[in-house]
Structure formats: C-alpha cells, structure tokens
Short mmCIF file of C-alpha atoms in Angstrom, two decimals:
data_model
loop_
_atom_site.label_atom_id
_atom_site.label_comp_id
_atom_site.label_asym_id
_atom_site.label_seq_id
_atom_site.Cartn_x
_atom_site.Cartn_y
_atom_site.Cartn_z
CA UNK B 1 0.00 0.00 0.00
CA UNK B 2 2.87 2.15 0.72
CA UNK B 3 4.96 2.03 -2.36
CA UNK B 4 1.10 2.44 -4.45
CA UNK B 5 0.65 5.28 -2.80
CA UNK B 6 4.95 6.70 -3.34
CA UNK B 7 4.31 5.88 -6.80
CA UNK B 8 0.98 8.30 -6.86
CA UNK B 9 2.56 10.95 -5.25
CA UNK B 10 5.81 10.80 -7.01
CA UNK B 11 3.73 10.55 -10.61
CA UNK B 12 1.90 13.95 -9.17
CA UNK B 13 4.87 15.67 -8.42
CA UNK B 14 6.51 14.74 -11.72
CA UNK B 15 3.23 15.90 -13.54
CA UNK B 16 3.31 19.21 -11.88
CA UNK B 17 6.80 19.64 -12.42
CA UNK B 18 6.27 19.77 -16.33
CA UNK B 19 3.62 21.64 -15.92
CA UNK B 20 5.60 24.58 -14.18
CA UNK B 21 8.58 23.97 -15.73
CA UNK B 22 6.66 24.80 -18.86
CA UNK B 23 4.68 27.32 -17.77
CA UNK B 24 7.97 29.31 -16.13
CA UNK B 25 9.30 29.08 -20.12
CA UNK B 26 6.42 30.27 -21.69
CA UNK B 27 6.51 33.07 -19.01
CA UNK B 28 9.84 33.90 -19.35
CA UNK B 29 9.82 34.39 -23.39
CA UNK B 30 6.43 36.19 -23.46
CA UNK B 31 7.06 38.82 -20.38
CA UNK B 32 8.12 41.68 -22.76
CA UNK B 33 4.87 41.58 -24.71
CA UNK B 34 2.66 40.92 -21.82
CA UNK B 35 4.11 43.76 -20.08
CA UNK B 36 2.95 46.17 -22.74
CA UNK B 37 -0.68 47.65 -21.61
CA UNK B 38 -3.73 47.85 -24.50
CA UNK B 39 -2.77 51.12 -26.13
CA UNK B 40 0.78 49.88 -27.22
CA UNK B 41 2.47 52.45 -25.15
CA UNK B 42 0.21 55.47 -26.25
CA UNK B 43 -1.59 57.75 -23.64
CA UNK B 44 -5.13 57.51 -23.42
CA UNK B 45 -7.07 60.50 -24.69
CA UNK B 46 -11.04 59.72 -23.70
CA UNK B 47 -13.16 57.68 -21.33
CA UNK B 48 -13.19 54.79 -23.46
CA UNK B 49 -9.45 54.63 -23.69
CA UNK B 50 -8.70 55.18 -20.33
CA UNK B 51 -11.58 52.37 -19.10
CA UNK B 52 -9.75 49.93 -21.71
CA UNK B 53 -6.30 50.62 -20.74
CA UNK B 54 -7.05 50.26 -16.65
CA UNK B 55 -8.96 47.11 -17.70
CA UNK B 56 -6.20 45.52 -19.52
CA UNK B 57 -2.98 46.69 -17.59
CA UNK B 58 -3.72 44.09 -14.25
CA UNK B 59 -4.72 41.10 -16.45
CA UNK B 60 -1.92 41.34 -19.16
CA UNK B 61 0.70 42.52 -16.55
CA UNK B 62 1.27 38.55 -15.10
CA UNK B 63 3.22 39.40 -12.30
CA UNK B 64 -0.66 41.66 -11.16
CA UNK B 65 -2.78 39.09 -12.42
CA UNK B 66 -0.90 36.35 -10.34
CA UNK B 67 -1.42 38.62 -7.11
CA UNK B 68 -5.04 39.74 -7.44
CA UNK B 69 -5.99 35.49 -7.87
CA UNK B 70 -3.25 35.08 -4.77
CA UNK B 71 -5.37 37.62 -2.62
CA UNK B 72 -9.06 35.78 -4.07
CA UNK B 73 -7.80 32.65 -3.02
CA UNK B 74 -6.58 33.76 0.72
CA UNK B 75 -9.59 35.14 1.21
CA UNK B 76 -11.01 31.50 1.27
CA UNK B 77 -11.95 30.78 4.40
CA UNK B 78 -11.18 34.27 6.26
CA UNK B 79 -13.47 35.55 8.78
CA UNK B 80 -13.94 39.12 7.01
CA UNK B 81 -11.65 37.94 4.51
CA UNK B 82 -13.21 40.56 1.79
CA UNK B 83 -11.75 43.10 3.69
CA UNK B 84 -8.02 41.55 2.22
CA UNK B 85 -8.76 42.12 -2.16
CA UNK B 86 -10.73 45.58 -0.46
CA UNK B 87 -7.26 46.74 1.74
CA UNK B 88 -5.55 45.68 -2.17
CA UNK B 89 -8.01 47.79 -4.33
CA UNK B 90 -7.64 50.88 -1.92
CA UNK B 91 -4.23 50.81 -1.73
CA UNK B 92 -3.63 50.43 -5.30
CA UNK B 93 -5.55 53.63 -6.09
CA UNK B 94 -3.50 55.68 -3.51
CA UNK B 95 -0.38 53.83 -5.05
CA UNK B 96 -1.69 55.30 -8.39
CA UNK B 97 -2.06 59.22 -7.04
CA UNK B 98 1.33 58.72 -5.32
CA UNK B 99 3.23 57.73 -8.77
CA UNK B 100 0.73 61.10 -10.72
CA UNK B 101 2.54 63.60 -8.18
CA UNK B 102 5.76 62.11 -8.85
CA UNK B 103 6.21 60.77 -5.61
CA UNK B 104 8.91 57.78 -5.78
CA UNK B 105 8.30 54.25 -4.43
CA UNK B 106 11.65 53.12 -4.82
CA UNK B 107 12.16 49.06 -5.54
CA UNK B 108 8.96 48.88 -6.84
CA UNK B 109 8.85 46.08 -9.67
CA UNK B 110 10.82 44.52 -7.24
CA UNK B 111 8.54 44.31 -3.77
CA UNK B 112 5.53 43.59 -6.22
CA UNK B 113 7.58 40.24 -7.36
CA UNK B 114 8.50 39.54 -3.82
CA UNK B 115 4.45 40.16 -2.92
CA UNK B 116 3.36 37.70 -5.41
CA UNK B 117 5.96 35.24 -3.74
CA UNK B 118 5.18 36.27 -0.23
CA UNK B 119 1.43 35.43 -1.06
CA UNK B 120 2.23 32.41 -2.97
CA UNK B 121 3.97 30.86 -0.10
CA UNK B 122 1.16 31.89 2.27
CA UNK B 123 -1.54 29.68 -0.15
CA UNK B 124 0.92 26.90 -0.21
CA UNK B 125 1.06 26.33 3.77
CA UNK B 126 -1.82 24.93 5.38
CA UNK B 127 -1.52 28.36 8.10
CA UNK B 128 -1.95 31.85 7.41
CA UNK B 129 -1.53 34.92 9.33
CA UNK B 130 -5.05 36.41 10.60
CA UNK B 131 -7.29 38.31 8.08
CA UNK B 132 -5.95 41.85 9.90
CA UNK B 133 -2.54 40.87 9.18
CA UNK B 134 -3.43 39.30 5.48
CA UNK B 135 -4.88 42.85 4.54
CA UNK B 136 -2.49 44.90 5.85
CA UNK B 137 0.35 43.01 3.77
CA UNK B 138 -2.03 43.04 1.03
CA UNK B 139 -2.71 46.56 1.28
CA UNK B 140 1.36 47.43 1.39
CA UNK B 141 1.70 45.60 -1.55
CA UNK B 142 -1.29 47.43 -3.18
CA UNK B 143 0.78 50.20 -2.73
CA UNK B 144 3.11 48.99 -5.04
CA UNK B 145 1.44 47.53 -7.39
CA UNK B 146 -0.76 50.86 -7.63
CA UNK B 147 2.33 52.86 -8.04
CA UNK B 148 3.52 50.98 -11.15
CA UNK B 149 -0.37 51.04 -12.49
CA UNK B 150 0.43 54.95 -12.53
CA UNK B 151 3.08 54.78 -15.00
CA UNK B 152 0.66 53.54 -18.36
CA UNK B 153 -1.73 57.12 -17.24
CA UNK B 154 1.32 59.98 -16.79
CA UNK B 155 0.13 62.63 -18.89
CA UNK B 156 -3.05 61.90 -19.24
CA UNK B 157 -6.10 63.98 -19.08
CA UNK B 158 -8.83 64.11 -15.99
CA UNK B 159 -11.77 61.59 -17.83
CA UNK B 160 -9.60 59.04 -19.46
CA UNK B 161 -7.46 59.24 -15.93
CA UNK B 162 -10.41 58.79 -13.88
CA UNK B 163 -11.92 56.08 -16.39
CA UNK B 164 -8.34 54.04 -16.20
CA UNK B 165 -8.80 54.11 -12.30
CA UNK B 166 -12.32 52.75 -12.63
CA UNK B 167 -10.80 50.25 -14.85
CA UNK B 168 -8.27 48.65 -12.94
CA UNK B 169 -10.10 48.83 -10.08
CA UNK B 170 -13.36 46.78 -11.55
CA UNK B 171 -11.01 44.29 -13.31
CA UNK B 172 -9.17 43.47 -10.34
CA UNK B 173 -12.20 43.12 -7.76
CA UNK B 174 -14.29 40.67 -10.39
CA UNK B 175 -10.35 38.74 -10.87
CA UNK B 176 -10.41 38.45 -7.08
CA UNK B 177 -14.12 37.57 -6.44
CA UNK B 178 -13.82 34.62 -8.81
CA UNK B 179 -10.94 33.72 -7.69
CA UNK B 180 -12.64 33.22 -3.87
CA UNK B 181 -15.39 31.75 -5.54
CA UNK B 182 -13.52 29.23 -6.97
CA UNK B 183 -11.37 28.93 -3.66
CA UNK B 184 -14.64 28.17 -2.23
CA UNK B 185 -15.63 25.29 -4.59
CA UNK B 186 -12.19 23.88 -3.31
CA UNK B 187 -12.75 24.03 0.02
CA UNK B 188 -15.53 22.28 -0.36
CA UNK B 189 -13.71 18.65 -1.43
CA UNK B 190 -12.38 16.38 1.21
CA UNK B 191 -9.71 18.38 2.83
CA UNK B 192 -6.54 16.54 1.62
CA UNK B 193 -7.86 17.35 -1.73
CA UNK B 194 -8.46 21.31 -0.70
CA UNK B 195 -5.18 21.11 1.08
CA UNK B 196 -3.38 19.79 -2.08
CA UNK B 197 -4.99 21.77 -4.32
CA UNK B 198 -4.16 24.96 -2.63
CA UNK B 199 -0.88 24.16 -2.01
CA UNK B 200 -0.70 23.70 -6.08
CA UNK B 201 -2.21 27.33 -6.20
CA UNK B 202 0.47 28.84 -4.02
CA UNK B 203 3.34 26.82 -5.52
CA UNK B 204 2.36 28.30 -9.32
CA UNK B 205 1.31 31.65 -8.19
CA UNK B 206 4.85 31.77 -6.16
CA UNK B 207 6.53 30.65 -8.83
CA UNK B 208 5.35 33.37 -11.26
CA UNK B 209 6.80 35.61 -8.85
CA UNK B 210 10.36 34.03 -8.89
CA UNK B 211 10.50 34.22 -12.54
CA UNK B 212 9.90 38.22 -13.06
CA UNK B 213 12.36 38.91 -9.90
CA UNK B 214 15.12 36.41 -11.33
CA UNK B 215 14.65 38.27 -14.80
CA UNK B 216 14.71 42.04 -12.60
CA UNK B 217 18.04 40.76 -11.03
CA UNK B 218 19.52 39.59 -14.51
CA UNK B 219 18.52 42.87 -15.86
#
C-alpha cells in the first residue's frame, strides 16, 4: 500500500513539475509583450481609452494578475476575509495618485515580485496569518502595485485618468471575487484534496513571482 501510494505521489509531483517547468518558459519568453498595456504604449485621450487601458494593464501585466488570484484565493476561508482584495483595491488607487505627483516608491517592480511570492507561499502552507494581518500586507503591496499602475496614465487627461482608475479597479475586484469563488468550490472537497490543491495554487502563483524577480536581477 505504501509504495502504491509513493508511486501516486511521485507521478503527481513529476506531472506538476512539467507543468511549471513549462509554464515558467512560456513566461519567461512572453514577459516583454505581456508587459505592454492595451494602447501599445500610447496615452489615453477619452473615457473609453482610459476604461480599456485600466482594464487591460492588471490582467496582461502577469506578475498583477498572479497577485489579485493570490489575494481571491486567501480570502477562502477568512473571517472578514473581503476586507483583504478591499485593503488591495484601496491601496492600489492611492499607489496610483502617489506615482501622478511624482512621488517615488523606490524598488517597486521589485517588492511587487517579492508580494506575489510572499502570497504564494502563504496559499501553499496549510496556516496563514489572521485576516488583519493578510490585509495589511495586502494593502502594502497594493501600494506597489498601484504605483507601477500609474506609469501607463502619466500625462493623461482628468476623464480618461479617472476612467483608467475605474478600470483597474473593476477588473481586479471581479479577478479576485472569482478567484474566492472558486477557492470556495475547493474548500468544499475532502480536505486533503483542498489542502493539495491549494498548495498547487500557491506553488504556481509563487513561482510566477520568482521568474519576473530572477529576470529584474539579470537585468
């Protein structure tokens, strides 16, 4: 019974091994155009523009995308644990305003790849700081994250500024809600499954974050 069950766990670990290994590739070769936001580089100049751009910028930008499910999926089980993707989406706006008055966050691509690590770690243990603590380090990070969000809207006008900020902000809430809800339909298996599953979650979402802050180190 034993060596059935090393040989299940061992094919499992091999399986996800591939799979990251080829995920971390296809990650590494395709960062430069998913880092690009939907205008291409260009300003925005209306509502519609703006709205588009703030949509797109969290969901092509990997390293954000990884975070906001990270934060959806930590949530799970939290008493409150809304108030942790809330604490993010604040903070990210204020991050935003800080980088418009040309305040400087210094290190920031960096502490939003250690973030997505941090949080990534957190999903892959089976405990986890309190929901005060989660949303405080969630909303630090949101600080971050917001701050680099401000670069794709310098120059910009009031409407399509205000429309980008609406943008991000809807994009990243509905990425984190679905994210819980599917957290949720986890949680509800047996919990070796959950526990697996999560750990899976964390290990992939962690290892996103390795990949951009090995590729900011190598310049």
């Amino acid at each position: 019974m034993s060596r059935k069950y090393h040989a299940l766990s061992t094919t499992g670990i091999n399986t996800f091994t591939v799979i990251a290994v080829t995920g971390l590739v296809f990650i590494s070769t395709a960062q430069q155009v998913l880092a690009h936001h939907a205008l291409g580089g260009r300003i925005p100049t209306n509502f519609f523009e703006g709205f588009l751009s703030g949509l797109a910028h969290p969901v092509i930008g990997i390293d954000h995308l990884a975070f906001v499910v990270a934060i959806g999926l930590i949530a799970v089980g939290q008493i409150g644990g809304a108030l942790i993707p809330a604490g993010f989406l604040l903070a990210a706006l204020i991050g935003t305003g800080i980088h418009l008055l040309s305040l400087d966050l210094p290190g920031a691509e960096i502490v939003i790849a250690l973030s997505v690590i941090a949080f990534g770690a957190m999903l892959a243990i089976p405990s986890k700081p309190n929901t005060a603590t989660l949303t405080i380090l969630s909303a630090i990070a949101g600080l971050f994250h917001g701050y680099a969000y401000g670069e794709a809207i310098i120059g910009a006008g009031m409407m399509p500024l205000v429309a980008y900020l609406l943008g991000f902000t809807v994009i990243q809430y509905v990425v984190a809600m679905l994210a819980r809800s599917v957290g949720n339909r986890i949680m509800q298996t047996t919990a070796t499954k959950s526990r697996q599953v999560m750990r899976l979650c964390g290990l992939a979402i962690g290892s996103v974050g390795i990949v951009f802050i090995t590729n900011l180190m190598l310049g």
